[in-house]
CSV table of C-alpha atoms and ligand atoms in Angstrom, one decimal:
chain,number,residue,atom,x,y,z
A,1,UNK,CA,20.1,96.8,18.8
A,2,UNK,CA,17.4,98.5,17.6
A,3,UNK,CA,14.9,99.4,20.3
A,4,UNK,CA,11.1,98.4,20.5
A,5,UNK,CA,8.5,101.8,20.0
A,6,UNK,CA,6.2,102.6,22.5
A,7,UNK,CA,2.3,103.5,21.3
A,8,UNK,CA,1.5,105.6,23.5
A,9,UNK,CA,3.8,109.8,23.4
A,10,UNK,CA,5.8,110.8,26.5
A,11,UNK,CA,3.4,113.6,27.0
A,12,UNK,CA,0.1,111.2,26.7
A,13,UNK,CA,2.7,108.8,30.1
A,14,UNK,CA,3.3,111.6,31.5
A,15,UNK,CA,-0.2,113.3,31.9
A,16,UNK,CA,-1.3,109.6,33.1
A,17,UNK,CA,1.8,109.4,35.7
A,18,UNK,CA,0.8,112.6,36.2
A,19,UNK,CA,-2.5,110.6,38.3
A,20,UNK,CA,-1.8,107.4,38.8
A,21,UNK,CA,1.8,107.1,40.9
A,22,UNK,CA,4.3,105.5,39.4
A,23,UNK,CA,5.4,102.4,39.7
A,24,UNK,CA,1.8,101.3,37.5
A,25,UNK,CA,1.0,98.7,34.8
A,26,UNK,CA,-0.2,99.9,31.7
A,27,UNK,CA,-2.2,97.6,29.7
A,28,UNK,CA,-3.5,99.2,25.4
A,29,UNK,CA,-6.9,97.7,25.4
A,30,UNK,CA,-7.7,98.2,21.4
A,31,UNK,CA,-4.0,96.9,21.0
A,32,UNK,CA,-5.4,93.4,22.7
A,33,UNK,CA,-8.2,92.9,20.8
A,34,UNK,CA,-7.0,93.7,17.4
A,35,UNK,CA,-4.8,90.7,18.3
A,36,UNK,CA,-6.8,88.6,19.3
A,37,UNK,CA,-9.8,89.0,16.1
A,38,UNK,CA,-6.2,88.3,14.1
A,39,UNK,CA,-6.3,85.1,15.9
A,40,UNK,CA,-9.8,84.1,15.0
A,41,UNK,CA,-9.3,85.6,11.5
A,42,UNK,CA,-6.6,83.1,11.5
A,43,UNK,CA,-9.2,79.6,12.0
A,44,UNK,CA,-12.1,81.5,11.3
A,45,UNK,CA,-11.6,77.6,8.7
A,46,UNK,CA,-12.3,75.5,11.4
A,47,UNK,CA,-15.5,73.7,10.9
A,48,UNK,CA,-16.6,72.8,14.3
A,49,UNK,CA,-15.8,76.9,15.3
A,50,UNK,CA,-13.2,77.7,17.0
A,51,UNK,CA,-12.1,78.7,20.5
A,52,UNK,CA,-9.6,80.8,22.8
A,53,UNK,CA,-9.8,80.5,26.0
A,54,UNK,CA,-7.8,83.5,27.2
A,55,UNK,CA,-5.4,81.0,30.1
A,56,UNK,CA,-6.3,84.5,32.7
A,57,UNK,CA,-3.8,83.7,35.1
A,58,UNK,CA,-1.7,85.5,32.6
A,59,UNK,CA,-3.4,88.8,33.4
A,60,UNK,CA,-6.5,88.1,35.6
A,61,UNK,CA,-8.8,91.3,35.6
A,62,UNK,CA,-11.5,91.6,34.8
A,63,UNK,CA,-11.8,94.4,32.7
A,64,UNK,CA,-9.4,92.7,30.7
A,65,UNK,CA,-11.6,89.6,30.4
A,66,UNK,CA,-14.4,91.3,29.6
A,67,UNK,CA,-12.9,92.8,26.8
A,68,UNK,CA,-11.8,89.5,25.6
A,69,UNK,CA,-15.3,88.0,25.8
A,70,UNK,CA,-16.6,90.8,23.4
A,71,UNK,CA,-13.8,90.3,21.3
A,72,UNK,CA,-15.3,85.9,20.6
A,73,UNK,CA,-12.6,84.8,23.8
A,74,UNK,CA,-13.4,82.2,26.3
A,75,UNK,CA,-11.0,82.1,30.3
A,76,UNK,CA,-8.6,79.2,30.4
A,77,UNK,CA,-8.6,78.6,34.8
A,78,UNK,CA,-7.3,76.1,36.8
A,79,UNK,CA,-8.2,77.8,40.1
A,80,UNK,CA,-11.7,79.1,42.1
A,81,UNK,CA,-10.4,82.5,41.6
A,82,UNK,CA,-10.0,82.3,38.1
A,83,UNK,CA,-13.2,80.6,37.6
A,84,UNK,CA,-15.2,83.5,39.5
A,85,UNK,CA,-13.3,86.0,37.1
A,86,UNK,CA,-14.9,84.7,33.8
A,87,UNK,CA,-18.6,84.1,35.3
A,88,UNK,CA,-18.2,87.8,37.0
A,89,UNK,CA,-17.3,88.8,33.9
A,90,UNK,CA,-20.2,86.4,32.0
A,91,UNK,CA,-17.5,83.6,30.6
A,92,UNK,CA,-20.0,80.9,30.4
A,93,UNK,CA,-20.2,77.3,29.9
A,94,UNK,CA,-17.8,75.3,27.4
A,95,UNK,CA,-16.4,78.7,26.8
A,96,UNK,CA,-14.7,77.8,30.2
A,97,UNK,CA,-11.9,75.6,30.0
A,98,UNK,CA,-11.6,74.1,33.3
A,99,UNK,CA,-7.6,72.5,33.7
A,100,UNK,CA,-7.4,71.0,37.0
A,101,UNK,CA,-4.2,69.3,38.1
A,102,UNK,CA,-3.2,68.8,41.1
A,103,UNK,CA,-7.3,69.8,42.3
A,104,UNK,CA,-9.6,70.2,45.3
A,105,UNK,CA,-13.2,68.9,45.2
A,106,UNK,CA,-14.8,72.7,46.0
A,107,UNK,CA,-12.9,73.7,42.8
A,108,UNK,CA,-14.2,70.8,40.5
A,109,UNK,CA,-18.2,71.3,42.0
A,110,UNK,CA,-18.1,75.6,41.4
A,111,UNK,CA,-16.3,74.4,37.3
A,112,UNK,CA,-19.3,71.9,36.6
A,113,UNK,CA,-21.9,74.4,38.2
A,114,UNK,CA,-20.2,76.6,35.6
A,115,UNK,CA,-20.9,73.8,32.5
A,116,UNK,CA,-17.6,74.3,32.0
A,117,UNK,CA,-15.5,71.9,29.7
A,118,UNK,CA,-13.6,69.6,32.8
A,119,UNK,CA,-10.6,68.4,31.5
A,120,UNK,CA,-8.7,65.8,33.9
A,121,UNK,CA,-5.5,65.5,34.6
A,122,UNK,CA,-4.7,62.1,35.2
A,123,UNK,CA,-7.2,58.6,34.9
A,124,UNK,CA,-7.7,58.4,38.5
A,125,UNK,CA,-9.3,61.7,39.1
A,126,UNK,CA,-12.2,60.3,37.1
A,127,UNK,CA,-13.1,58.4,40.8
A,128,UNK,CA,-11.8,61.4,41.9
A,129,UNK,CA,-14.1,64.1,40.4
A,130,UNK,CA,-17.4,61.2,40.0
A,131,UNK,CA,-17.4,61.9,44.3
A,132,UNK,CA,-16.5,65.7,44.0
A,133,UNK,CA,-19.6,65.2,41.9
A,134,UNK,CA,-21.8,63.0,44.3
A,135,UNK,CA,-21.8,60.2,42.3
A,136,UNK,CA,-21.9,61.7,38.5
A,137,UNK,CA,-19.9,62.6,35.7
A,138,UNK,CA,-20.3,65.5,33.4
A,139,UNK,CA,-22.0,64.6,30.0
A,140,UNK,CA,-18.7,66.1,28.4
A,141,UNK,CA,-14.8,65.3,29.4
A,142,UNK,CA,-11.5,66.0,28.0
A,143,UNK,CA,-8.6,64.4,29.0
A,144,UNK,CA,-5.2,65.7,29.3
A,145,UNK,CA,-2.5,64.3,26.6
A,146,UNK,CA,1.2,63.9,27.4
A,147,UNK,CA,2.9,62.1,25.3
A,148,UNK,CA,6.1,62.0,27.0
A,149,UNK,CA,9.6,61.0,25.4
A,150,UNK,CA,6.8,61.1,21.8
A,151,UNK,CA,7.8,65.2,21.9
A,152,UNK,CA,10.1,67.3,22.9
A,153,UNK,CA,9.6,70.2,25.5
A,154,UNK,CA,10.6,73.7,24.5
A,155,UNK,CA,12.8,75.4,27.5
A,156,UNK,CA,10.2,77.1,29.9
A,157,UNK,CA,8.0,73.4,30.0
A,158,UNK,CA,10.9,71.6,30.1
A,159,UNK,CA,10.6,67.9,28.6
A,160,UNK,CA,6.9,66.1,28.4
A,161,UNK,CA,8.6,63.5,30.0
A,162,UNK,CA,9.5,65.9,33.6
A,163,UNK,CA,6.4,67.1,33.2
A,164,UNK,CA,3.8,66.5,36.0
A,165,UNK,CA,0.5,67.1,34.0
A,166,UNK,CA,-1.3,64.1,32.4
A,167,UNK,CA,-2.3,61.1,31.2
A,168,UNK,CA,0.1,58.7,29.1
A,169,UNK,CA,-0.9,57.7,24.9
A,170,UNK,CA,-1.6,54.2,26.9
A,171,UNK,CA,-4.2,56.0,30.0
A,172,UNK,CA,-6.1,58.5,26.9
A,173,UNK,CA,-7.5,54.3,25.9
A,174,UNK,CA,-7.7,53.3,29.2
A,175,UNK,CA,-10.0,56.2,30.4
A,176,UNK,CA,-11.9,56.8,27.3
A,177,UNK,CA,-12.7,53.3,26.9
A,178,UNK,CA,-13.6,53.9,31.2
A,179,UNK,CA,-16.0,57.3,30.3
A,180,UNK,CA,-17.8,54.9,27.5
A,181,UNK,CA,-18.6,51.9,29.1
A,182,UNK,CA,-20.4,54.6,32.0
A,183,UNK,CA,-22.3,55.8,29.1
A,184,UNK,CA,-20.7,58.9,28.3
A,185,UNK,CA,-21.1,60.2,25.2
A,186,UNK,CA,-19.3,63.6,24.7
A,187,UNK,CA,-15.4,63.8,24.9
A,188,UNK,CA,-12.2,66.4,24.8
A,189,UNK,CA,-8.9,66.6,24.6
A,190,UNK,CA,-6.3,69.0,25.3
A,191,UNK,CA,-2.1,69.1,25.7
A,192,UNK,CA,-0.2,71.7,26.5
A,193,UNK,CA,3.5,71.3,25.9
A,194,UNK,CA,5.2,74.2,25.2
A,195,UNK,CA,5.3,78.1,26.5
A,196,UNK,CA,6.4,80.6,25.1
A,197,UNK,CA,7.6,79.2,22.2
A,198,UNK,CA,8.5,81.7,18.2
A,199,UNK,CA,8.1,78.6,16.0
A,200,UNK,CA,5.3,77.9,14.2
A,201,UNK,CA,6.9,73.7,13.6
A,202,UNK,CA,6.0,73.0,16.8
A,203,UNK,CA,1.9,73.4,16.8
A,204,UNK,CA,1.5,72.3,13.5
A,205,UNK,CA,3.4,69.5,15.1
A,206,UNK,CA,1.1,69.4,18.3
A,207,UNK,CA,-1.7,69.6,16.0
A,208,UNK,CA,-0.3,66.8,14.3
A,209,UNK,CA,-0.6,64.7,17.0
A,210,UNK,CA,-3.7,65.4,18.1
A,211,UNK,CA,-5.9,65.1,15.5
A,212,UNK,CA,-3.6,61.3,14.0
A,213,UNK,CA,-4.8,61.2,17.8
A,214,UNK,CA,-8.5,61.3,17.7
A,215,UNK,CA,-7.8,59.6,14.1
A,216,UNK,CA,-7.4,56.2,16.3
A,217,UNK,CA,-8.8,56.8,19.1
A,218,UNK,CA,-12.1,56.7,17.3
A,219,UNK,CA,-10.9,53.7,15.2
A,220,UNK,CA,-9.9,51.8,18.0
A,221,UNK,CA,-13.2,52.8,20.6
A,222,UNK,CA,-15.3,53.6,18.3
A,223,UNK,CA,-16.5,57.2,20.3
A,224,UNK,CA,-15.8,60.6,18.9
A,225,UNK,CA,-15.0,64.1,19.5
A,226,UNK,CA,-16.7,66.6,19.6
A,227,UNK,CA,-13.3,69.1,21.2
A,228,UNK,CA,-9.7,69.2,20.4
A,229,UNK,CA,-7.6,71.8,22.6
A,230,UNK,CA,-4.1,73.0,21.2
A,231,UNK,CA,-3.1,74.3,24.5
A,232,UNK,CA,-1.2,77.2,24.7
A,233,UNK,CA,2.5,78.6,24.6
A,234,UNK,CA,2.5,80.8,21.2
A,235,UNK,CA,5.6,82.9,22.1
A,236,UNK,CA,5.4,87.0,22.3
A,237,UNK,CA,9.2,88.6,20.7
A,238,UNK,CA,10.1,90.2,23.8
A,239,UNK,CA,14.0,90.8,21.8
A,240,UNK,CA,13.7,92.8,19.0
A,241,UNK,CA,15.4,90.8,17.1
A,242,UNK,CA,12.6,88.0,17.3
A,243,UNK,CA,9.7,88.5,15.3
A,244,UNK,CA,6.1,87.6,16.6
A,245,UNK,CA,4.3,84.3,15.1
A,246,UNK,CA,2.4,84.8,12.0
A,247,UNK,CA,-0.7,83.9,13.0
A,248,UNK,CA,-2.8,82.7,9.8
A,249,UNK,CA,0.0,81.0,8.2
A,250,UNK,CA,0.2,79.4,11.5
A,251,UNK,CA,-3.8,78.9,10.8
A,252,UNK,CA,-3.1,78.1,6.9
A,253,UNK,CA,-0.7,75.0,7.6
A,254,UNK,CA,-3.0,73.9,10.8
A,255,UNK,CA,-5.9,73.8,7.9
A,256,UNK,CA,-3.5,71.5,5.9
A,257,UNK,CA,-3.5,69.1,8.7
A,258,UNK,CA,-6.9,68.7,9.9
A,259,UNK,CA,-8.0,68.3,5.8
A,260,UNK,CA,-5.3,65.8,5.5
A,261,UNK,CA,-6.4,63.7,9.1
A,262,UNK,CA,-9.2,64.2,10.3
A,263,UNK,CA,-11.4,65.3,7.2
A,264,UNK,CA,-10.2,62.5,5.3
A,265,UNK,CA,-11.6,60.1,8.2
A,266,UNK,CA,-14.5,61.6,7.9
A,267,UNK,CA,-15.0,62.9,11.3
A,268,UNK,CA,-15.8,66.9,11.6
A,269,UNK,CA,-16.4,68.6,12.6
A,270,UNK,CA,-15.0,69.3,15.4
A,271,UNK,CA,-14.5,72.3,17.5
A,272,UNK,CA,-10.6,73.3,17.9
A,273,UNK,CA,-9.7,75.6,21.0
A,274,UNK,CA,-6.1,77.0,22.0
A,275,UNK,CA,-5.9,78.5,25.0
A,276,UNK,CA,-3.2,81.0,24.3
A,277,UNK,CA,-2.5,83.8,26.5
A,278,UNK,CA,0.6,85.5,26.3
A,279,UNK,CA,0.5,85.9,23.2
A,280,UNK,CA,-2.7,87.7,23.6
A,281,UNK,CA,-1.8,89.9,26.2
A,282,UNK,CA,1.5,89.7,27.0
A,283,UNK,CA,3.0,92.7,24.2
A,284,UNK,CA,0.4,95.7,25.0
A,285,UNK,CA,1.8,95.4,28.4
A,286,UNK,CA,4.1,98.2,30.2
A,287,UNK,CA,4.9,98.2,33.4
A,288,UNK,CA,5.5,101.9,33.6
A,289,UNK,CA,8.5,103.7,36.2
A,290,UNK,CA,10.3,106.9,37.5
A,291,UNK,CA,13.6,106.7,38.1
A,292,UNK,CA,14.9,106.9,41.4
A,293,UNK,CA,18.6,106.6,41.9
A,294,UNK,CA,21.5,106.4,40.2
A,295,UNK,CA,24.8,104.9,41.0
A,296,UNK,CA,28.5,104.4,40.0
A,297,UNK,CA,29.9,101.5,42.2
A,298,UNK,CA,32.0,98.4,41.0
A,299,UNK,CA,29.3,98.8,38.0
A,300,UNK,CA,26.7,101.8,37.1
A,301,UNK,CA,23.2,101.3,38.3
A,302,UNK,CA,19.7,102.8,37.1
A,303,UNK,CA,16.9,102.1,40.8
A,304,UNK,CA,13.5,102.5,39.8
A,305,UNK,CA,10.4,103.2,42.3
A,306,UNK,CA,9.5,99.6,40.8
A,307,UNK,CA,10.5,96.4,41.9
A,308,UNK,CA,10.4,92.4,41.3
A,309,UNK,CA,6.9,92.1,42.9
A,310,UNK,CA,5.9,94.2,40.2
A,311,UNK,CA,7.4,92.0,37.5
A,312,UNK,CA,8.8,88.7,38.4
A,313,UNK,CA,10.3,87.3,35.2
A,314,UNK,CA,13.5,89.4,35.1
A,315,UNK,CA,14.4,88.3,38.8
A,316,UNK,CA,13.4,84.8,38.2
A,317,UNK,CA,13.9,83.8,35.5
A,318,UNK,CA,15.8,85.7,34.0
A,319,UNK,CA,13.5,87.1,31.6
A,320,UNK,CA,14.3,89.8,29.3
A,321,UNK,CA,12.1,92.3,29.2
A,322,UNK,CA,13.2,95.5,27.1
A,323,UNK,CA,13.5,98.7,28.2
A,324,UNK,CA,12.7,102.1,26.9
A,325,UNK,CA,13.6,105.4,28.4
A,326,UNK,CA,10.6,107.6,26.1
A,327,UNK,CA,12.1,110.8,25.1
A,328,UNK,CA,15.3,109.7,24.6
A,329,UNK,CA,14.9,106.8,22.2
A,330,UNK,CA,17.3,108.6,20.5
A,331,UNK,CA,19.7,110.0,23.0
A,332,UNK,CA,23.1,108.6,24.3
A,333,UNK,CA,24.1,104.9,25.6
A,334,UNK,CA,24.8,103.2,28.5
A,335,UNK,CA,25.7,100.0,30.9
A,336,UNK,CA,23.7,99.8,33.0
A,337,UNK,CA,21.4,97.1,35.8
A,338,UNK,CA,18.4,98.6,36.3
A,339,UNK,CA,17.2,97.1,39.7
A,340,UNK,CA,14.9,97.9,41.7
A,341,UNK,CA,15.6,98.1,46.0
A,342,UNK,CA,14.4,94.7,47.7
A,343,UNK,CA,16.9,93.6,50.0
A,344,UNK,CA,17.7,90.5,46.9
A,345,UNK,CA,20.1,91.5,44.3
A,346,UNK,CA,18.2,89.8,42.3
A,347,UNK,CA,16.0,92.2,42.0
A,348,UNK,CA,16.9,93.2,38.5
A,349,UNK,CA,15.0,94.2,35.7
A,350,UNK,CA,17.7,93.8,32.9
A,351,UNK,CA,22.1,93.3,34.1
A,352,UNK,CA,24.2,94.5,31.3
A,353,UNK,CA,21.8,96.3,29.4
A,354,UNK,CA,23.3,99.3,27.8
A,355,UNK,CA,20.0,101.7,27.3
A,356,UNK,CA,19.3,105.7,26.4
A,357,UNK,CA,21.2,107.2,30.0
A,358,UNK,CA,18.2,108.1,31.8
A,359,UNK,CA,18.1,111.3,35.1
A,360,UNK,CA,16.9,111.3,38.1
A,361,UNK,CA,13.3,111.9,37.9
A,362,UNK,CA,12.6,110.5,33.9
A,363,UNK,CA,10.3,107.6,33.7
A,364,UNK,CA,11.1,104.6,32.3
A,365,UNK,CA,9.3,101.7,30.8
A,366,UNK,CA,9.6,97.9,30.7
A,367,UNK,CA,7.8,96.1,27.8
A,368,UNK,CA,6.0,92.6,28.1
A,369,UNK,CA,4.1,93.3,31.0
A,370,UNK,CA,0.6,92.0,30.2
A,371,UNK,CA,0.8,88.6,30.8
A,372,UNK,CA,2.5,86.8,34.2
A,373,UNK,CA,3.7,90.7,35.1
A,374,UNK,CA,0.8,92.0,37.2
A,375,UNK,CA,-0.3,88.5,38.3
A,376,UNK,CA,2.5,87.5,39.0
A,377,UNK,CA,3.0,89.8,42.2
A,378,UNK,CA,4.1,89.5,45.8
A,379,UNK,CA,4.8,91.5,49.3
A,380,UNK,CA,8.0,90.9,49.9
A,381,UNK,CA,9.8,93.1,52.3
A,382,UNK,CA,6.7,94.6,52.4
A,383,UNK,CA,6.4,96.1,48.8
A,384,UNK,CA,2.8,97.0,47.7
A,385,UNK,CA,1.5,95.8,44.7
A,386,UNK,CA,0.8,98.2,42.3
A,387,UNK,CA,-2.3,100.0,40.2
A,388,UNK,CA,-3.5,98.3,36.9
A,389,UNK,CA,-4.3,100.8,34.0
A,390,UNK,CA,-6.8,100.9,30.5
A,391,UNK,CA,-4.8,103.2,28.1
A,392,UNK,CA,-7.7,103.7,25.5
A,393,UNK,CA,-5.8,106.1,23.3
A,394,UNK,CA,-5.0,109.1,23.3
A,395,UNK,CA,-5.6,111.1,26.3
A,396,UNK,CA,-8.4,108.6,27.1
A,397,UNK,CA,-7.1,106.1,30.5
A,398,UNK,CA,-8.1,104.2,33.2
A,399,UNK,CA,-8.1,102.6,36.7
A,400,UNK,CA,-8.8,99.1,36.9
A,401,UNK,CA,-7.0,98.1,39.7
A,402,UNK,CA,-5.9,100.4,42.4
A,403,UNK,CA,-2.7,100.6,44.1
A,404,UNK,CA,-2.5,98.5,47.1
A,405,UNK,CA,-2.6,100.4,51.0
A,406,UNK,CA,-0.7,99.2,53.7
A,407,UNK,CA,-4.1,99.1,55.2
A,408,UNK,CA,-4.4,96.5,52.0
A,409,UNK,CA,-1.0,94.6,53.2
A,410,UNK,CA,-1.9,94.8,57.3
A,411,UNK,CA,-5.2,93.5,56.6
A,412,UNK,CA,-5.5,89.7,57.3
A,413,UNK,CA,-2.9,90.6,60.6
A,414,UNK,CA,-5.2,91.9,64.4
A,415,UNK,CA,-2.8,93.6,65.9
A,416,UNK,CA,-3.4,96.6,67.5
A,417,UNK,CA,-1.2,100.1,65.6
A,418,UNK,CA,-1.5,98.6,62.4
A,419,UNK,CA,-4.0,98.8,59.8
B,501,LIG,C1,-0.5,78.5,31.4
B,501,LIG,C2,-1.0,78.1,30.4
B,501,LIG,C3,-1.5,78.0,29.0
B,501,LIG,C4,-1.3,79.5,28.9
B,501,LIG,O1,-0.3,79.7,28.4
B,501,LIG,P1,0.8,81.0,27.5
B,501,LIG,O2,1.8,80.3,27.1
B,501,LIG,O3,-0.3,81.7,28.2
B,501,LIG,O4,0.0,80.8,25.7
B,501,LIG,C5,-2.4,77.8,28.7
B,501,LIG,N1,-3.0,76.6,29.0
B,501,LIG,C6,-2.5,75.5,30.6
B,501,LIG,C7,-3.0,74.6,31.2
B,501,LIG,C8,-2.1,76.4,31.2
B,501,LIG,O5,-1.6,75.8,32.2
């Protein structure tokens, strides 16, 4: 299988690893920002303006959010911590999308305080929100639509009718009518029905579904929508034989749908939003580790100083993450299971994978860890969460999160001799 290239040289990587102990996640700042800008370019036609609320959960580091904010991105949050991260970097007001589902009152209160767009997950949450805010509703409200059997899901997110999220179609009509009759004048509509999807038809279909629905809601209820969010879920090519979604082509196809629905009905301008996380940062993160051990029993193993606590996706979902042994790309290949050190047999980054045959002590790079990598980390077996490093080209880099220490790990225990 073809290799995937790395943006940095082995010498550059060795220089970083000589100062920051492995494992660590390394992020290519310029590539993330360039990708975000290309996404905006593809939707620059939107008459009411385009925004991507970056799904903060994918890489919740304020230095990354700050860089993305400079490229025009907002934040998509669903917890207090994520709201605070946006607040800290100055992502404000309606550039924040707060998508609730099983949400406590204090999170609604914080979202309201920041002026975020509040996206409700259920018709009963209108009353809950009102109570949480001491008897008032925000000027603007958005509902999440779950099309159920009207739309096919995809592998990661599953079938919409099995998903816990959102309003049914009938509840949308009922919910907006209720808001209208309460005097609410500003409306948004959201859906999120795919995850890690590489087929652009899927997103064109989602846009068509939402745009037509808005035309119908307008006709039936006489309300005007100012905000439409098509969700996130644009996938990335984890495997070397996959291709990224052509964003410019996608933008053009969605424009055609817009023109023949919202445009033709004279309902614009409407701000169009997406909330992609994975696609923005995923391909530009790398988990850097050293080969600690090799063993040959019934199979051949390469053991790393990183483990599933640093990157859970392969162990949890069997996800493919490409592996490169930098400097040995063209060397001899061999089939290995590439493992971490947890007392869990699914702590494997790859199973039966042909990789360049590494030596003990070599650097080994796991690709596409810029989304749901460090963020999904955990501390099972007392493993510590790694540092995060921003690579700024050439020999420039910045540690944007230090590695955890045992003192951090034991900090919540009040026990003599620990911490
Ligand atoms: C996770 C999530 C996203 C982002 O999904 P990506 O696959 O990272 O694009 C967007 N919106 C909601 C509501 C989510 O839960």
